[in-house]
Amino acid sequence: MVSIRILSACQDAQHQLRAARSSPVRFLEDAVVWCVVFFLLGAPVLPVSRAGMTLVSALVVALTWPLSVSAWAVLLTTSLQRDRQMQPVVNTAVDLFTCPVDAPPHDSRLEPAANGRCSVDVCTEDMLALEQDDEPTVLGCTSLDAAQLTRCFVLAAILLIGGLFGQLDWQAPYQMWPYPSLSAYMVARAGLEVYDRVGGEGGVLHAKSRAM
């Protein structure tokens, strides 16, 4: 029953990710979301020039972010749901500090088919096989998705740290928001792109898919 629910969650996530990537207005929607996030985190609304820089920052982030905001949310929800259903059943607070003998192992509640489709360690050959069959590679429940989720959180942390740095009372204009945050983000994003193309798993996958 658990494996059926997880497989269903994976399929739902794949359908939602297809819809998220096929929409032509997804970029503008992501830019609006990032504008709202930046303003909620303290980006200045006045003067207008500062608000304009926040809008430019939102456009840059929406254009270069590894995943769309909706795809990020879908993958995160699916991953959390899978992890929650894989955990042993905890009936009382005492179970948090003890290890019952009858507690199932971490992966024992899943059937092999569910583990194969939803594991973050799934082989990339399956993804390449889908590309060879002219089927679009769909995000969801793969090691590449786990890497993309990790990068999203790393880049979000960099934006947050840069935003906190820009909130301090600095005198130099280039040290105010959004320059520290956007500069650190662009450096980190460029570093990830170089890593993908030179020696990262994403670069290897990209090279293999082109070779095929």
C-alpha positions as protocol buffer text, in pm:
chain_id: "A"
residue {
  index: 1
  type: MET
  ca { x: 0 y: 0 z: 0 }
}
residue {
  index: 2
  type: VAL
  ca { x: 283 y: 237 z: 86 }
}
residue {
  index: 3
  type: SER
  ca { x: 464 y: 158 z: -238 }
}
residue {
  index: 4
  type: ILE
  ca { x: 147 y: 225 z: -437 }
}
residue {
  index: 5
  type: ARG
  ca { x: 107 y: 566 z: -274 }
}
residue {
  index: 6
  type: ILE
  ca { x: 470 y: 654 z: -343 }
}
residue {
  index: 7
  type: LEU
  ca { x: 449 y: 544 z: -706 }
}
residue {
  index: 8
  type: SER
  ca { x: 132 y: 749 z: -742 }
}
residue {
  index: 9
  type: ALA
  ca { x: 306 y: 1051 z: -588 }
}
residue {
  index: 10
  type: CYS
  ca { x: 593 y: 1013 z: -834 }
}
residue {
  index: 11
  type: GLN
  ca { x: 353 y: 997 z: -1128 }
}
residue {
  index: 12
  type: ASP
  ca { x: 162 y: 1302 z: -1004 }
}
residue {
  index: 13
  type: ALA
  ca { x: 490 y: 1490 z: -963 }
}
residue {
  index: 14
  type: GLN
  ca { x: 594 y: 1401 z: -1317 }
}
residue {
  index: 15
  type: HIS
  ca { x: 264 y: 1527 z: -1462 }
}
residue {
  index: 16
  type: GLN
  ca { x: 288 y: 1851 z: -1263 }
}
residue {
  index: 17
  type: LEU
  ca { x: 650 y: 1903 z: -1371 }
}
residue {
  index: 18
  type: ARG
  ca { x: 555 y: 1856 z: -1736 }
}
residue {
  index: 19
  type: ALA
  ca { x: 284 y: 2119 z: -1698 }
}
residue {
  index: 20
  type: ALA
  ca { x: 520 y: 2352 z: -1513 }
}
residue {
  index: 21
  type: ARG
  ca { x: 782 y: 2340 z: -1786 }
}
residue {
  index: 22
  type: SER
  ca { x: 543 y: 2362 z: -2079 }
}
residue {
  index: 23
  type: SER
  ca { x: 385 y: 2691 z: -1975 }
}
residue {
  index: 24
  type: PRO
  ca { x: 523 y: 2989 z: -2174 }
}
residue {
  index: 25
  type: VAL
  ca { x: 450 y: 3232 z: -1890 }
}
residue {
  index: 26
  type: ARG
  ca { x: 637 y: 3028 z: -1627 }
}
residue {
  index: 27
  type: PHE
  ca { x: 938 y: 3260 z: -1641 }
}
residue {
  index: 28
  type: LEU
  ca { x: 730 y: 3570 z: -1568 }
}
residue {
  index: 29
  type: GLU
  ca { x: 545 y: 3391 z: -1290 }
}
residue {
  index: 30
  type: ASP
  ca { x: 875 y: 3289 z: -1132 }
}
residue {
  index: 31
  type: ALA
  ca { x: 1001 y: 3646 z: -1162 }
}
residue {
  index: 32
  type: VAL
  ca { x: 690 y: 3774 z: -982 }
}
residue {
  index: 33
  type: VAL
  ca { x: 734 y: 3512 z: -709 }
}
residue {
  index: 34
  type: TRP
  ca { x: 1097 y: 3612 z: -659 }
}
residue {
  index: 35
  type: CYS
  ca { x: 999 y: 3981 z: -645 }
}
residue {
  index: 36
  type: VAL
  ca { x: 749 y: 3904 z: -371 }
}
residue {
  index: 37
  type: VAL
  ca { x: 1005 y: 3696 z: -183 }
}
residue {
  index: 38
  type: PHE
  ca { x: 1266 y: 3972 z: -203 }
}
residue {
  index: 39
  type: PHE
  ca { x: 1023 y: 4239 z: -86 }
}
residue {
  index: 40
  type: LEU
  ca { x: 906 y: 4019 z: 202 }
}
residue {
  index: 41
  type: LEU
  ca { x: 1267 y: 3967 z: 305 }
}
residue {
  index: 42
  type: GLY
  ca { x: 1318 y: 4342 z: 331 }
}
residue {
  index: 43
  type: ALA
  ca { x: 1410 y: 4468 z: -15 }
}
residue {
  index: 44
  type: PRO
  ca { x: 1345 y: 4845 z: -29 }
}
residue {
  index: 45
  type: VAL
  ca { x: 1038 y: 4964 z: -218 }
}
residue {
  index: 46
  type: LEU
  ca { x: 1157 y: 5325 z: -234 }
}
residue {
  index: 47
  type: PRO
  ca { x: 1331 y: 5489 z: -407 }
}
residue {
  index: 48
  type: VAL
  ca { x: 1208 y: 5357 z: -739 }
}
residue {
  index: 49
  type: SER
  ca { x: 1561 y: 5286 z: -858 }
}
residue {
  index: 50
  type: ARG
  ca { x: 1615 y: 5040 z: -571 }
}
residue {
  index: 51
  type: ALA
  ca { x: 1283 y: 4870 z: -647 }
}
residue {
  index: 52
  type: GLY
  ca { x: 1389 y: 4849 z: -1011 }
}
residue {
  index: 53
  type: MET
  ca { x: 1711 y: 4674 z: -910 }
}
residue {
  index: 54
  type: THR
  ca { x: 1505 y: 4427 z: -709 }
}
residue {
  index: 55
  type: LEU
  ca { x: 1298 y: 4358 z: -1021 }
}
residue {
  index: 56
  type: VAL
  ca { x: 1615 y: 4306 z: -1226 }
}
residue {
  index: 57
  type: SER
  ca { x: 1747 y: 4069 z: -959 }
}
residue {
  index: 58
  type: ALA
  ca { x: 1422 y: 3872 z: -969 }
}
residue {
  index: 59
  type: LEU
  ca { x: 1445 y: 3842 z: -1348 }
}
residue {
  index: 60
  type: VAL
  ca { x: 1806 y: 3723 z: -1330 }
}
residue {
  index: 61
  type: VAL
  ca { x: 1728 y: 3466 z: -1060 }
}
residue {
  index: 62
  type: ALA
  ca { x: 1418 y: 3340 z: -1243 }
}
residue {
  index: 63
  type: LEU
  ca { x: 1620 y: 3303 z: -1563 }
}
residue {
  index: 64
  type: THR
  ca { x: 1916 y: 3119 z: -1409 }
}
residue {
  index: 65
  type: TRP
  ca { x: 1751 y: 2918 z: -1128 }
}
residue {
  index: 66
  type: PRO
  ca { x: 1805 y: 2541 z: -1171 }
}
residue {
  index: 67
  type: LEU
  ca { x: 1431 y: 2470 z: -1142 }
}
residue {
  index: 68
  type: SER
  ca { x: 1113 y: 2668 z: -1176 }
}
residue {
  index: 69
  type: VAL
  ca { x: 949 y: 2760 z: -848 }
}
residue {
  index: 70
  type: SER
  ca { x: 658 y: 2524 z: -909 }
}
residue {
  index: 71
  type: ALA
  ca { x: 890 y: 2236 z: -1006 }
}
residue {
  index: 72
  type: TRP
  ca { x: 1100 y: 2301 z: -697 }
}
residue {
  index: 73
  type: ALA
  ca { x: 789 y: 2286 z: -478 }
}
residue {
  index: 74
  type: VAL
  ca { x: 664 y: 1966 z: -645 }
}
residue {
  index: 75
  type: LEU
  ca { x: 997 y: 1786 z: -609 }
}
residue {
  index: 76
  type: LEU
  ca { x: 1038 y: 1899 z: -250 }
}
residue {
  index: 77
  type: THR
  ca { x: 686 y: 1786 z: -159 }
}
residue {
  index: 78
  type: THR
  ca { x: 735 y: 1448 z: -326 }
}
residue {
  index: 79
  type: SER
  ca { x: 1071 y: 1396 z: -157 }
}
residue {
  index: 80
  type: LEU
  ca { x: 933 y: 1485 z: 186 }
}
residue {
  index: 81
  type: GLN
  ca { x: 632 y: 1258 z: 134 }
}
residue {
  index: 82
  type: ARG
  ca { x: 856 y: 968 z: 34 }
}
residue {
  index: 83
  type: ASP
  ca { x: 1091 y: 1018 z: 328 }
}
residue {
  index: 84
  type: ARG
  ca { x: 799 y: 1038 z: 569 }
}
residue {
  index: 85
  type: GLN
  ca { x: 643 y: 715 z: 442 }
}
residue {
  index: 86
  type: MET
  ca { x: 977 y: 533 z: 455 }
}
residue {
  index: 87
  type: GLN
  ca { x: 1030 y: 604 z: 824 }
}
residue {
  index: 88
  type: PRO
  ca { x: 946 y: 334 z: 1082 }
}
residue {
  index: 89
  type: VAL
  ca { x: 613 y: 371 z: 1257 }
}
residue {
  index: 90
  type: VAL
  ca { x: 645 y: 574 z: 1579 }
}
residue {
  index: 91
  type: ASN
  ca { x: 356 y: 523 z: 1818 }
}
residue {
  index: 92
  type: THR
  ca { x: 482 y: 699 z: 2131 }
}
residue {
  index: 93
  type: ALA
  ca { x: 744 y: 955 z: 2226 }
}
residue {
  index: 94
  type: VAL
  ca { x: 951 y: 677 z: 2382 }
}
residue {
  index: 95
  type: ASP
  ca { x: 998 y: 527 z: 2034 }
}
residue {
  index: 96
  type: LEU
  ca { x: 1197 y: 834 z: 1938 }
}
residue {
  index: 97
  type: PHE
  ca { x: 1471 y: 737 z: 2187 }
}
residue {
  index: 98
  type: THR
  ca { x: 1458 y: 359 z: 2156 }
}
residue {
  index: 99
  type: CYS
  ca { x: 1512 y: 116 z: 1872 }
}
residue {
  index: 100
  type: PRO
  ca { x: 1241 y: -152 z: 1880 }
}
residue {
  index: 101
  type: VAL
  ca { x: 1338 y: -494 z: 1754 }
}
residue {
  index: 102
  type: ASP
  ca { x: 1038 y: -511 z: 1523 }
}
residue {
  index: 103
  type: ALA
  ca { x: 1103 y: -172 z: 1370 }
}
residue {
  index: 104
  type: PRO
  ca { x: 1153 y: -219 z: 995 }
}
residue {
  index: 105
  type: PRO
  ca { x: 1474 y: -100 z: 830 }
}
residue {
  index: 106
  type: HIS
  ca { x: 1480 y: 227 z: 648 }
}
residue {
  index: 107
  type: ASP
  ca { x: 1390 y: 85 z: 307 }
}
residue {
  index: 108
  type: SER
  ca { x: 1202 y: -231 z: 408 }
}
residue {
  index: 109
  type: ARG
  ca { x: 857 y: -75 z: 374 }
}
residue {
  index: 110
  type: LEU
  ca { x: 909 y: -21 z: 5 }
}
residue {
  index: 111
  type: GLU
  ca { x: 889 y: -278 z: -268 }
}
residue {
  index: 112
  type: PRO
  ca { x: 1186 y: -301 z: -508 }
}
residue {
  index: 113
  type: ALA
  ca { x: 985 y: -139 z: -786 }
}
residue {
  index: 114
  type: ALA
  ca { x: 904 y: 162 z: -570 }
}
residue {
  index: 115
  type: ASN
  ca { x: 1263 y: 193 z: -454 }
}
residue {
  index: 116
  type: GLY
  ca { x: 1382 y: 173 z: -813 }
}
residue {
  index: 117
  type: ARG
  ca { x: 1155 y: 451 z: -934 }
}
residue {
  index: 118
  type: CYS
  ca { x: 1168 y: 681 z: -636 }
}
residue {
  index: 119
  type: SER
  ca { x: 1524 y: 635 z: -510 }
}
residue {
  index: 120
  type: VAL
  ca { x: 1752 y: 935 z: -537 }
}
residue {
  index: 121
  type: ASP
  ca { x: 2031 y: 694 z: -635 }
}
residue {
  index: 122
  type: VAL
  ca { x: 1861 y: 567 z: -952 }
}
residue {
  index: 123
  type: CYS
  ca { x: 2101 y: 504 z: -1242 }
}
residue {
  index: 124
  type: THR
  ca { x: 2126 y: 772 z: -1508 }
}
residue {
  index: 125
  type: GLU
  ca { x: 2114 y: 506 z: -1780 }
}
residue {
  index: 126
  type: ASP
  ca { x: 1737 y: 493 z: -1737 }
}
residue {
  index: 127
  type: MET
  ca { x: 1713 y: 863 z: -1808 }
}
residue {
  index: 128
  type: LEU
  ca { x: 1932 y: 827 z: -2117 }
}
residue {
  index: 129
  type: ALA
  ca { x: 1715 y: 539 z: -2236 }
}
residue {
  index: 130
  type: LEU
  ca { x: 1410 y: 764 z: -2215 }
}
residue {
  index: 131
  type: GLU
  ca { x: 1589 y: 1029 z: -2420 }
}
residue {
  index: 132
  type: GLN
  ca { x: 1686 y: 768 z: -2679 }
}
residue {
  index: 133
  type: ASP
  ca { x: 1319 y: 672 z: -2715 }
}
residue {
  index: 134
  type: ASP
  ca { x: 1237 y: 1039 z: -2791 }
}
residue {
  index: 135
  type: GLU
  ca { x: 1057 y: 1075 z: -2460 }
}
residue {
  index: 136
  type: PRO
  ca { x: 1123 y: 1395 z: -2264 }
}
residue {
  index: 137
  type: THR
  ca { x: 1335 y: 1347 z: -1957 }
}
residue {
  index: 138
  type: VAL
  ca { x: 1106 y: 1422 z: -1665 }
}
residue {
  index: 139
  type: LEU
  ca { x: 1222 y: 1551 z: -1335 }
}
residue {
  index: 140
  type: GLY
  ca { x: 1121 y: 1351 z: -1033 }
}
residue {
  index: 141
  type: CYS
  ca { x: 1270 y: 1085 z: -809 }
}
residue {
  index: 142
  type: THR
  ca { x: 1616 y: 1070 z: -971 }
}
residue {
  index: 143
  type: SER
  ca { x: 1968 y: 1146 z: -859 }
}
residue {
  index: 144
  type: LEU
  ca { x: 1972 y: 1444 z: -1093 }
}
residue {
  index: 145
  type: ASP
  ca { x: 1665 y: 1583 z: -916 }
}
residue {
  index: 146
  type: ALA
  ca { x: 1836 y: 1541 z: -580 }
}
residue {
  index: 147
  type: ALA
  ca { x: 2135 y: 1735 z: -712 }
}
residue {
  index: 148
  type: GLN
  ca { x: 1908 y: 2009 z: -846 }
}
residue {
  index: 149
  type: LEU
  ca { x: 1725 y: 2034 z: -514 }
}
residue {
  index: 150
  type: THR
  ca { x: 2057 y: 2064 z: -332 }
}
residue {
  index: 151
  type: ARG
  ca { x: 2169 y: 2340 z: -565 }
}
residue {
  index: 152
  type: CYS
  ca { x: 1844 y: 2527 z: -517 }
}
residue {
  index: 153
  type: PHE
  ca { x: 1892 y: 2526 z: -140 }
}
residue {
  index: 154
  type: VAL
  ca { x: 2258 y: 2630 z: -172 }
}
residue {
  index: 155
  type: LEU
  ca { x: 2170 y: 2919 z: -401 }
}
residue {
  index: 156
  type: ALA
  ca { x: 1880 y: 3020 z: -175 }
}
residue {
  index: 157
  type: ALA
  ca { x: 2117 y: 3026 z: 123 }
}
residue {
  index: 158
  type: ILE
  ca { x: 2359 y: 3245 z: -74 }
}
residue {
  index: 159
  type: LEU
  ca { x: 2079 y: 3486 z: -164 }
}
residue {
  index: 160
  type: LEU
  ca { x: 1968 y: 3501 z: 199 }
}
residue {
  index: 161
  type: ILE
  ca { x: 2319 y: 3561 z: 332 }
}
residue {
  index: 162
  type: GLY
  ca { x: 2378 y: 3829 z: 71 }
}
residue {
  index: 163
  type: GLY
  ca { x: 2046 y: 3987 z: 159 }
}
residue {
  index: 164
  type: LEU
  ca { x: 2136 y: 3998 z: 528 }
}
residue {
  index: 165
  type: PHE
  ca { x: 2470 y: 4154 z: 438 }
}
residue {
  index: 166
  type: GLY
  ca { x: 2294 y: 4415 z: 228 }
}
residue {
  index: 167
  type: GLN
  ca { x: 2059 y: 4507 z: 515 }
}
residue {
  index: 168
  type: LEU
  ca { x: 2346 y: 4642 z: 722 }
}
residue {
  index: 169
  type: ASP
  ca { x: 2401 y: 5017 z: 745 }
}
residue {
  index: 170
  type: TRP
  ca { x: 2673 y: 5056 z: 484 }
}
residue {
  index: 171
  type: GLN
  ca { x: 2775 y: 5387 z: 333 }
}
residue {
  index: 172
  type: ALA
  ca { x: 2899 y: 5266 z: -6 }
}
residue {
  index: 173
  type: PRO
  ca { x: 2616 y: 5225 z: -260 }
}
residue {
  index: 174
  type: TYR
  ca { x: 2764 y: 4907 z: -407 }
}
residue {
  index: 175
  type: GLN
  ca { x: 2740 y: 4740 z: -66 }
}
residue {
  index: 176
  type: MET
  ca { x: 2363 y: 4783 z: -42 }
}
residue {
  index: 177
  type: TRP
  ca { x: 2090 y: 4549 z: -162 }
}
residue {
  index: 178
  type: PRO
  ca { x: 2082 y: 4384 z: -410 }
}
residue {
  index: 179
  type: TYR
  ca { x: 2446 y: 4407 z: -513 }
}
residue {
  index: 180
  type: PRO
  ca { x: 2604 y: 4176 z: -249 }
}
residue {
  index: 181
  type: SER
  ca { x: 2332 y: 3914 z: -283 }
}
residue {
  index: 182
  type: LEU
  ca { x: 2312 y: 3922 z: -662 }
}
residue {
  index: 183
  type: SER
  ca { x: 2690 y: 3924 z: -705 }
}
residue {
  index: 184
  type: ALA
  ca { x: 2739 y: 3625 z: -474 }
}
residue {
  index: 185
  type: TYR
  ca { x: 2453 y: 3443 z: -647 }
}
residue {
  index: 186
  type: MET
  ca { x: 2597 y: 3497 z: -995 }
}
residue {
  index: 187
  type: VAL
  ca { x: 2942 y: 3379 z: -885 }
}
residue {
  index: 188
  type: ALA
  ca { x: 2795 y: 3065 z: -727 }
}
residue {
  index: 189
  type: ARG
  ca { x: 2571 y: 2997 z: -1027 }
}
residue {
  index: 190
  type: ALA
  ca { x: 2863 y: 3035 z: -1267 }
}
residue {
  index: 191
  type: GLY
  ca { x: 3071 y: 2803 z: -1049 }
}
residue {
  index: 192
  type: LEU
  ca { x: 2799 y: 2537 z: -1059 }
}
residue {
  index: 193
  type: GLU
  ca { x: 2773 y: 2571 z: -1436 }
}
residue {
  index: 194
  type: VAL
  ca { x: 3149 y: 2528 z: -1477 }
}
residue {
  index: 195
  type: TYR
  ca { x: 3139 y: 2228 z: -1244 }
}
residue {
  index: 196
  type: ASP
  ca { x: 2863 y: 2072 z: -1456 }
}
residue {
  index: 197
  type: ARG
  ca { x: 3053 y: 2117 z: -1779 }
}
residue {
  index: 198
  type: VAL
  ca { x: 3397 y: 2015 z: -1652 }
}
residue {
  index: 199
  type: GLY
  ca { x: 3374 y: 1739 z: -1395 }
}
residue {
  index: 200
  type: GLY
  ca { x: 3032 y: 1717 z: -1231 }
}
residue {
  index: 201
  type: GLU
  ca { x: 2774 y: 1442 z: -1262 }
}
residue {
  index: 202
  type: GLY
  ca { x: 2548 y: 1677 z: -1451 }
}
residue {
  index: 203
  type: GLY
  ca { x: 2823 y: 1740 z: -1706 }
}
residue {
  index: 204
  type: VAL
  ca { x: 2882 y: 1369 z: -1751 }
}
residue {
  index: 205
  type: LEU
  ca { x: 2511 y: 1312 z: -1802 }
}
residue {
  index: 206
  type: HIS
  ca { x: 2497 y: 1600 z: -2049 }
}
residue {
  index: 207
  type: ALA
  ca { x: 2791 y: 1461 z: -2247 }
}
residue {
  index: 208
  type: LYS
  ca { x: 2646 y: 1109 z: -2257 }
}
residue {
  index: 209
  type: SER
  ca { x: 2307 y: 1231 z: -2372 }
}
residue {
  index: 210
  type: ARG
  ca { x: 2467 y: 1430 z: -2654 }
}
residue {
  index: 211
  type: ALA
  ca { x: 2682 y: 1135 z: -2758 }
}
residue {
  index: 212
  type: MET
  ca { x: 2371 y: 921 z: -2791 }
}
